[in-house]
PDB file of C-alpha atoms in Angstrom:
ATOM      1  CA  UNK R  65     118.418  25.631 -58.325  1.00  0.00           C
ATOM      2  CA  UNK R  66     116.430  28.841 -58.713  1.00  0.00           C
ATOM      3  CA  UNK R  67     113.248  26.765 -58.888  1.00  0.00           C
ATOM      4  CA  UNK R  68     114.082  25.095 -55.569  1.00  0.00           C
ATOM      5  CA  UNK R  69     114.675  28.485 -53.921  1.00  0.00           C
ATOM      6  CA  UNK R  70     111.388  29.738 -55.348  1.00  0.00           C
ATOM      7  CA  UNK R  71     109.544  26.787 -53.846  1.00  0.00           C
ATOM      8  CA  UNK R  72     111.101  27.506 -50.448  1.00  0.00           C
ATOM      9  CA  UNK R  73     110.091  31.172 -50.635  1.00  0.00           C
ATOM     10  CA  UNK R  74     106.639  30.264 -51.876  1.00  0.00           C
ATOM     11  CA  UNK R  75     106.162  27.742 -49.108  1.00  0.00           C
ATOM     12  CA  UNK R  76     106.908  30.378 -46.477  1.00  0.00           C
ATOM     13  CA  UNK R  77     104.692  32.970 -48.127  1.00  0.00           C
ATOM     14  CA  UNK R  78     101.824  30.494 -48.413  1.00  0.00           C
ATOM     15  CA  UNK R  79     101.985  29.473 -44.782  1.00  0.00           C
ATOM     16  CA  UNK R  80     103.699  26.158 -45.604  1.00  0.00           C
ATOM     17  CA  UNK R  81     100.383  24.505 -46.262  1.00  0.00           C
ATOM     18  CA  UNK R  82     101.281  21.929 -48.903  1.00  0.00           C
ATOM     19  CA  UNK R  83      99.343  18.717 -48.275  1.00  0.00           C
ATOM     20  CA  UNK R  84      98.610  15.704 -50.419  1.00  0.00           C
ATOM     21  CA  UNK R  85      98.179  11.939 -50.266  1.00  0.00           C
ATOM     22  CA  UNK R  86     101.391  10.076 -49.611  1.00  0.00           C
ATOM     23  CA  UNK R  87     103.198  13.089 -48.192  1.00  0.00           C
ATOM     24  CA  UNK R  88     103.328  14.459 -44.700  1.00  0.00           C
ATOM     25  CA  UNK R  89      99.822  14.823 -43.363  1.00  0.00           C
ATOM     26  CA  UNK R  90      98.615  17.828 -41.428  1.00  0.00           C
ATOM     27  CA  UNK R  91      98.600  16.890 -37.766  1.00  0.00           C
ATOM     28  CA  UNK R  92      95.137  17.626 -36.359  1.00  0.00           C
ATOM     29  CA  UNK R  93      93.976  18.302 -32.799  1.00  0.00           C
ATOM     30  CA  UNK R  94      90.783  19.776 -31.394  1.00  0.00           C
ATOM     31  CA  UNK R  95      92.415  21.151 -28.249  1.00  0.00           C
ATOM     32  CA  UNK R  96      92.749  24.931 -28.477  1.00  0.00           C
ATOM     33  CA  UNK R  97      95.560  25.969 -26.132  1.00  0.00           C
ATOM     34  CA  UNK R  98      98.221  23.292 -26.437  1.00  0.00           C
ATOM     35  CA  UNK R  99      98.179  21.411 -29.737  1.00  0.00           C
ATOM     36  CA  UNK R 100      98.986  17.826 -28.765  1.00  0.00           C
ATOM     37  CA  UNK R 101     100.802  15.863 -31.438  1.00  0.00           C
ATOM     38  CA  UNK R 102     100.797  12.330 -30.049  1.00  0.00           C
ATOM     39  CA  UNK R 103     101.332  10.372 -33.238  1.00  0.00           C
ATOM     40  CA  UNK R 104      98.664   7.801 -34.035  1.00  0.00           C
ATOM     41  CA  UNK R 105     100.353   6.605 -37.216  1.00  0.00           C
ATOM     42  CA  UNK R 106     102.365   3.384 -37.231  1.00  0.00           C
ATOM     43  CA  UNK R 107     104.940   5.001 -39.537  1.00  0.00           C
ATOM     44  CA  UNK R 108     106.199   8.135 -37.802  1.00  0.00           C
ATOM     45  CA  UNK R 109     107.905   9.333 -40.988  1.00  0.00           C
ATOM     46  CA  UNK R 110     104.413  10.228 -42.208  1.00  0.00           C
ATOM     47  CA  UNK R 111     104.745  13.247 -39.924  1.00  0.00           C
ATOM     48  CA  UNK R 112     107.173  14.756 -42.411  1.00  0.00           C
ATOM     49  CA  UNK R 113     107.199  15.717 -46.071  1.00  0.00           C
ATOM     50  CA  UNK R 114     110.618  15.754 -47.740  1.00  0.00           C
ATOM     51  CA  UNK R 115     111.264  17.359 -51.123  1.00  0.00           C
ATOM     52  CA  UNK R 116     114.695  17.133 -52.774  1.00  0.00           C
ATOM     53  CA  UNK R 117     116.354  18.698 -55.817  1.00  0.00           C
ATOM     54  CA  UNK R 118     119.598  17.779 -57.554  1.00  0.00           C
ATOM     55  CA  UNK R 119     122.435  20.327 -57.411  1.00  0.00           C
ATOM     56  CA  UNK R 120     124.784  21.160 -60.269  1.00  0.00           C
ATOM     57  CA  UNK R 121     127.674  19.467 -58.451  1.00  0.00           C
ATOM     58  CA  UNK R 122     125.779  16.179 -58.157  1.00  0.00           C
ATOM     59  CA  UNK R 123     124.663  16.677 -54.570  1.00  0.00           C
ATOM     60  CA  UNK R 124     121.146  17.437 -53.470  1.00  0.00           C
ATOM     61  CA  UNK R 125     119.232  20.034 -51.492  1.00  0.00           C
ATOM     62  CA  UNK R 126     116.198  19.025 -49.450  1.00  0.00           C
ATOM     63  CA  UNK R 127     113.327  20.601 -47.558  1.00  0.00           C
ATOM     64  CA  UNK R 128     111.547  18.841 -44.681  1.00  0.00           C
ATOM     65  CA  UNK R 129     108.215  20.161 -43.488  1.00  0.00           C
ATOM     66  CA  UNK R 130     105.430  19.381 -41.005  1.00  0.00           C
ATOM     67  CA  UNK R 131     102.089  21.209 -40.801  1.00  0.00           C
ATOM     68  CA  UNK R 132      99.797  21.270 -37.742  1.00  0.00           C
ATOM     69  CA  UNK R 133      96.060  21.892 -37.994  1.00  0.00           C
ATOM     70  CA  UNK R 134      93.249  22.286 -35.480  1.00  0.00           C
ATOM     71  CA  UNK R 135      89.990  20.781 -36.819  1.00  0.00           C
ATOM     72  CA  UNK R 136      91.290  21.354 -40.312  1.00  0.00           C
ATOM     73  CA  UNK R 137      92.497  24.923 -39.736  1.00  0.00           C
ATOM     74  CA  UNK R 138      96.192  25.786 -40.043  1.00  0.00           C
ATOM     75  CA  UNK R 139      97.764  26.425 -36.625  1.00  0.00           C
ATOM     76  CA  UNK R 140     101.485  26.112 -37.281  1.00  0.00           C
ATOM     77  CA  UNK R 141     104.297  24.546 -39.285  1.00  0.00           C
ATOM     78  CA  UNK R 142     108.007  23.822 -39.200  1.00  0.00           C
ATOM     79  CA  UNK R 143     110.345  23.609 -42.184  1.00  0.00           C
ATOM     80  CA  UNK R 144     114.018  22.678 -42.410  1.00  0.00           C
ATOM     81  CA  UNK R 145     116.117  23.425 -45.489  1.00  0.00           C
ATOM     82  CA  UNK R 146     119.341  21.466 -45.993  1.00  0.00           C
ATOM     83  CA  UNK R 147     121.138  23.008 -48.971  1.00  0.00           C
ATOM     84  CA  UNK R 148     124.928  22.544 -49.285  1.00  0.00           C
ATOM     85  CA  UNK R 149     125.064  25.159 -52.058  1.00  0.00           C
ATOM     86  CA  UNK R 150     124.028  27.938 -49.660  1.00  0.00           C
ATOM     87  CA  UNK R 151     126.331  29.790 -47.270  1.00  0.00           C
ATOM     88  CA  UNK R 152     123.937  28.865 -44.450  1.00  0.00           C
ATOM     89  CA  UNK R 153     123.336  25.204 -45.258  1.00  0.00           C
ATOM     90  CA  UNK R 154     120.765  24.569 -42.545  1.00  0.00           C
ATOM     91  CA  UNK R 155     117.857  26.992 -42.271  1.00  0.00           C
ATOM     92  CA  UNK R 156     114.746  26.407 -40.132  1.00  0.00           C
ATOM     93  CA  UNK R 157     111.472  28.277 -40.653  1.00  0.00           C
ATOM     94  CA  UNK R 158     108.513  28.139 -38.249  1.00  0.00           C
ATOM     95  CA  UNK R 159     105.114  29.660 -39.015  1.00  0.00           C
ATOM     96  CA  UNK R 160     101.991  30.457 -36.984  1.00  0.00           C
ATOM     97  CA  UNK R 161      98.666  32.055 -37.968  1.00  0.00           C
ATOM     98  CA  UNK R 162      98.352  35.828 -38.219  1.00  0.00           C
ATOM     99  CA  UNK R 163      97.027  37.742 -35.217  1.00  0.00           C
ATOM    100  CA  UNK R 164     100.088  37.201 -33.028  1.00  0.00           C
ATOM    101  CA  UNK R 165     101.914  40.002 -31.220  1.00  0.00           C
ATOM    102  CA  UNK R 166     104.962  40.610 -33.386  1.00  0.00           C
ATOM    103  CA  UNK R 167     107.257  42.318 -30.823  1.00  0.00           C
ATOM    104  CA  UNK R 168     107.382  39.144 -28.695  1.00  0.00           C
ATOM    105  CA  UNK R 169     108.696  37.031 -31.547  1.00  0.00           C
ATOM    106  CA  UNK R 170     108.224  33.268 -31.714  1.00  0.00           C
ATOM    107  CA  UNK R 171     109.820  31.111 -29.008  1.00  0.00           C
ATOM    108  CA  UNK R 172     111.192  27.694 -30.021  1.00  0.00           C
ATOM    109  CA  UNK R 173     111.799  25.027 -27.370  1.00  0.00           C
ATOM    110  CA  UNK R 174     112.787  21.374 -27.784  1.00  0.00           C
ATOM    111  CA  UNK R 175     111.238  19.370 -24.939  1.00  0.00           C
ATOM    112  CA  UNK R 176     112.424  20.997 -21.689  1.00  0.00           C
ATOM    113  CA  UNK R 177     115.517  22.579 -23.227  1.00  0.00           C
ATOM    114  CA  UNK R 178     116.517  26.212 -23.348  1.00  0.00           C
ATOM    115  CA  UNK R 179     113.922  28.312 -25.204  1.00  0.00           C
ATOM    116  CA  UNK R 180     115.092  30.450 -28.109  1.00  0.00           C
ATOM    117  CA  UNK R 181     113.158  33.581 -29.073  1.00  0.00           C
ATOM    118  CA  UNK R 182     113.225  34.164 -32.830  1.00  0.00           C
ATOM    119  CA  UNK R 183     111.966  37.408 -34.423  1.00  0.00           C
ATOM    120  CA  UNK R 184     109.330  37.241 -37.123  1.00  0.00           C
ATOM    121  CA  UNK R 185     110.697  37.861 -40.607  1.00  0.00           C
ATOM    122  CA  UNK R 186     107.530  37.782 -42.701  1.00  0.00           C
ATOM    123  CA  UNK R 187     103.753  37.970 -42.399  1.00  0.00           C
ATOM    124  CA  UNK R 188     101.349  37.295 -45.253  1.00  0.00           C
ATOM    125  CA  UNK R 189      97.538  36.883 -45.263  1.00  0.00           C
ATOM    126  CA  UNK R 190      97.884  33.325 -43.913  1.00  0.00           C
ATOM    127  CA  UNK R 191     100.771  33.206 -41.463  1.00  0.00           C
ATOM    128  CA  UNK R 192     103.689  34.903 -39.741  1.00  0.00           C
ATOM    129  CA  UNK R 193     107.061  33.192 -40.062  1.00  0.00           C
ATOM    130  CA  UNK R 194     110.336  33.231 -38.148  1.00  0.00           C
ATOM    131  CA  UNK R 195     113.566  31.770 -39.481  1.00  0.00           C
ATOM    132  CA  UNK R 196     116.736  30.621 -37.777  1.00  0.00           C
ATOM    133  CA  UNK R 197     120.076  29.478 -39.170  1.00  0.00           C
ATOM    134  CA  UNK R 198     120.876  26.271 -37.275  1.00  0.00           C
ATOM    135  CA  UNK R 199     123.866  23.944 -36.987  1.00  0.00           C
ATOM    136  CA  UNK R 200     124.468  20.219 -36.639  1.00  0.00           C
ATOM    137  CA  UNK R 201     124.196  20.491 -32.855  1.00  0.00           C
ATOM    138  CA  UNK R 202     120.640  21.776 -33.218  1.00  0.00           C
ATOM    139  CA  UNK R 203     119.846  18.967 -35.661  1.00  0.00           C
ATOM    140  CA  UNK R 204     121.058  16.443 -33.083  1.00  0.00           C
ATOM    141  CA  UNK R 205     118.781  18.059 -30.494  1.00  0.00           C
ATOM    142  CA  UNK R 206     115.842  17.675 -32.881  1.00  0.00           C
ATOM    143  CA  UNK R 207     116.783  14.027 -33.429  1.00  0.00           C
ATOM    144  CA  UNK R 208     116.890  13.333 -29.686  1.00  0.00           C
ATOM    145  CA  UNK R 209     113.763  15.331 -28.939  1.00  0.00           C
ATOM    146  CA  UNK R 210     110.131  14.333 -28.753  1.00  0.00           C
ATOM    147  CA  UNK R 211     108.523  17.690 -29.373  1.00  0.00           C
ATOM    148  CA  UNK R 212     109.404  21.147 -30.657  1.00  0.00           C
ATOM    149  CA  UNK R 213     107.168  23.766 -29.068  1.00  0.00           C
ATOM    150  CA  UNK R 214     106.435  27.008 -30.900  1.00  0.00           C
ATOM    151  CA  UNK R 215     105.172  29.626 -28.446  1.00  0.00           C
ATOM    152  CA  UNK R 216     103.557  32.858 -29.633  1.00  0.00           C
ATOM    153  CA  UNK R 217     101.579  35.639 -27.949  1.00  0.00           C
ATOM    154  CA  UNK R 218      98.027  36.319 -29.100  1.00  0.00           C
ATOM    155  CA  UNK R 219      96.316  39.706 -29.013  1.00  0.00           C
ATOM    156  CA  UNK R 220      95.235  39.068 -25.418  1.00  0.00           C
ATOM    157  CA  UNK R 221      98.922  38.678 -24.492  1.00  0.00           C
ATOM    158  CA  UNK R 222      98.346  34.976 -23.820  1.00  0.00           C
ATOM    159  CA  UNK R 223     100.736  32.199 -24.796  1.00  0.00           C
ATOM    160  CA  UNK R 224      99.680  30.055 -27.741  1.00  0.00           C
ATOM    161  CA  UNK R 225     101.711  26.853 -28.010  1.00  0.00           C
ATOM    162  CA  UNK R 226     101.932  24.707 -31.131  1.00  0.00           C
ATOM    163  CA  UNK R 227     103.739  21.383 -30.805  1.00  0.00           C
ATOM    164  CA  UNK R 228     105.705  19.906 -33.686  1.00  0.00           C
ATOM    165  CA  UNK R 229     105.927  16.135 -33.339  1.00  0.00           C
ATOM    166  CA  UNK R 230     109.563  15.098 -33.749  1.00  0.00           C
ATOM    167  CA  UNK R 231     108.709  11.418 -34.165  1.00  0.00           C
ATOM    168  CA  UNK R 232     110.106  10.328 -37.507  1.00  0.00           C
ATOM    169  CA  UNK R 233     112.406  13.346 -37.824  1.00  0.00           C
ATOM    170  CA  UNK R 234     115.620  11.309 -37.630  1.00  0.00           C
ATOM    171  CA  UNK R 235     114.505   8.692 -40.156  1.00  0.00           C
ATOM    172  CA  UNK R 236     113.321  11.339 -42.605  1.00  0.00           C
ATOM    173  CA  UNK R 237     116.395  13.546 -42.201  1.00  0.00           C
ATOM    174  CA  UNK R 238     118.860  10.671 -42.606  1.00  0.00           C
ATOM    175  CA  UNK R 239     116.995   9.102 -45.530  1.00  0.00           C
ATOM    176  CA  UNK R 240     118.542  10.374 -48.787  1.00  0.00           C
ATOM    177  CA  UNK R 241     115.276   9.759 -50.605  1.00  0.00           C
ATOM    178  CA  UNK R 242     112.617  12.440 -50.997  1.00  0.00           C
ATOM    179  CA  UNK R 243     109.969  13.299 -53.529  1.00  0.00           C
ATOM    180  CA  UNK R 244     111.032  15.456 -56.450  1.00  0.00           C
ATOM    181  CA  UNK R 245     109.840  18.970 -57.188  1.00  0.00           C
ATOM    182  CA  UNK R 246     108.007  17.575 -60.215  1.00  0.00           C
ATOM    183  CA  UNK R 247     106.132  15.085 -58.020  1.00  0.00           C
ATOM    184  CA  UNK R 248     105.273  17.867 -55.578  1.00  0.00           C
ATOM    185  CA  UNK R 249     103.925  20.086 -58.356  1.00  0.00           C
ATOM    186  CA  UNK R 250     101.915  17.213 -59.816  1.00  0.00           C
ATOM    187  CA  UNK R 251     100.378  16.350 -56.446  1.00  0.00           C
ATOM    188  CA  UNK R 252      99.544  19.982 -55.707  1.00  0.00           C
ATOM    189  CA  UNK R 253      97.982  20.339 -59.149  1.00  0.00           C
ATOM    190  CA  UNK R 254      95.765  17.312 -58.516  1.00  0.00           C
ATOM    191  CA  UNK R 255      94.754  18.673 -55.124  1.00  0.00           C
ATOM    192  CA  UNK R 256      93.936  22.075 -56.599  1.00  0.00           C
ATOM    193  CA  UNK R 257      91.599  20.460 -59.125  1.00  0.00           C
ATOM    194  CA  UNK R 258      89.787  18.613 -56.326  1.00  0.00           C
ATOM    195  CA  UNK R 259      89.545  21.780 -54.248  1.00  0.00           C
ATOM    196  CA  UNK R 260      88.062  23.647 -57.217  1.00  0.00           C
ATOM    197  CA  UNK R 261      85.441  20.938 -57.755  1.00  0.00           C
ATOM    198  CA  UNK R 262      84.453  21.081 -54.085  1.00  0.00           C
ATOM    199  CA  UNK R 263      84.355  24.873 -54.158  1.00  0.00           C
ATOM    200  CA  UNK R 264      82.169  24.880 -57.274  1.00  0.00           C
ATOM    201  CA  UNK R 265      79.770  22.441 -55.628  1.00  0.00           C
ATOM    202  CA  UNK R 266      79.642  24.568 -52.464  1.00  0.00           C
ATOM    203  CA  UNK R 267      78.865  27.661 -54.526  1.00  0.00           C
ATOM    204  CA  UNK R 268      76.111  25.794 -56.356  1.00  0.00           C
ATOM    205  CA  UNK R 269      74.495  24.697 -53.088  1.00  0.00           C
ATOM    206  CA  UNK R 270      74.736  28.218 -51.709  1.00  0.00           C
ATOM    207  CA  UNK R 271      73.025  29.650 -54.787  1.00  0.00           C
ATOM    208  CA  UNK R 272      70.250  27.076 -54.514  1.00  0.00           C
ATOM    209  CA  UNK R 273      69.667  28.017 -50.876  1.00  0.00           C
ATOM    210  CA  UNK R 274      69.671  31.717 -51.716  1.00  0.00           C
ATOM    211  CA  UNK R 275      67.115  31.163 -54.473  1.00  0.00           C
ATOM    212  CA  UNK R 276      64.805  29.479 -51.971  1.00  0.00           C
ATOM    213  CA  UNK R 277      64.993  32.433 -49.596  1.00  0.00           C
ATOM    214  CA  UNK R 278      63.757  36.003 -49.942  1.00  0.00           C
ATOM    215  CA  UNK R 279      65.616  38.089 -52.542  1.00  0.00           C
ATOM    216  CA  UNK R 280      68.459  40.199 -51.235  1.00  0.00           C
ATOM    217  CA  UNK R 281      68.253  43.973 -51.027  1.00  0.00           C
ATOM    218  CA  UNK R 282      69.195  45.494 -54.432  1.00  0.00           C
ATOM    219  CA  UNK R 283      72.791  46.582 -54.562  1.00  0.00           C
ATOM    220  CA  UNK R 284      73.819  44.477 -51.563  1.00  0.00           C
ATOM    221  CA  UNK R 285      77.071  42.523 -51.842  1.00  0.00           C
ATOM    222  CA  UNK R 286      78.295  39.493 -49.988  1.00  0.00           C
ATOM    223  CA  UNK R 287      80.708  40.178 -47.137  1.00  0.00           C
ATOM    224  CA  UNK R 288      84.261  39.019 -47.866  1.00  0.00           C
ATOM    225  CA  UNK R 289      85.340  35.746 -46.285  1.00  0.00           C
ATOM    226  CA  UNK R 290      87.087  36.229 -42.949  1.00  0.00           C
TER     227      UNK R 290
END
């Protein structure tokens, strides 16, 4: 069970950006202010990734997660842990990119329901996350809802709204099946290999372009990626 807890902690710290074929895809929208998550997939359960682990008592603990991107860039995510072995069985974690105003917290709102302001608990180089212990009543609201809005304040004190598409939430939550931790690790390992190949090719092309241009000033170093 320690491994499952480590994956949950790692997912939060990494900005919840797991993605691979066959799992929940990263919802993508080019609109900057309000990220619209109208689902174009015929199977709405593709909105969600579900990972489960067997408990010592024969039960299971599961994590559901959806990631939102804007032209391929991470803009937000929502994760729900359902673990009967924990004192707080149901724990929700929402994440947004860094650069938000921390004192305002992150507001969660299901459709037109009452908004809930949740304080940030963690920021890392990729994201800031807020977590909330929820109950079955909140789960039912998610099941009935169409959209969970995550509202943050940017540095200009403007609202930034990320919409989590709740289509497929009920089917995924009620389905006892989920991929195993081993399958998740295997898929992530395969993706990491592909990413490394693409990165190596990009570096090669960059070096070729640099060789065709004038030599750089001696002692100059490349600026770190922003």
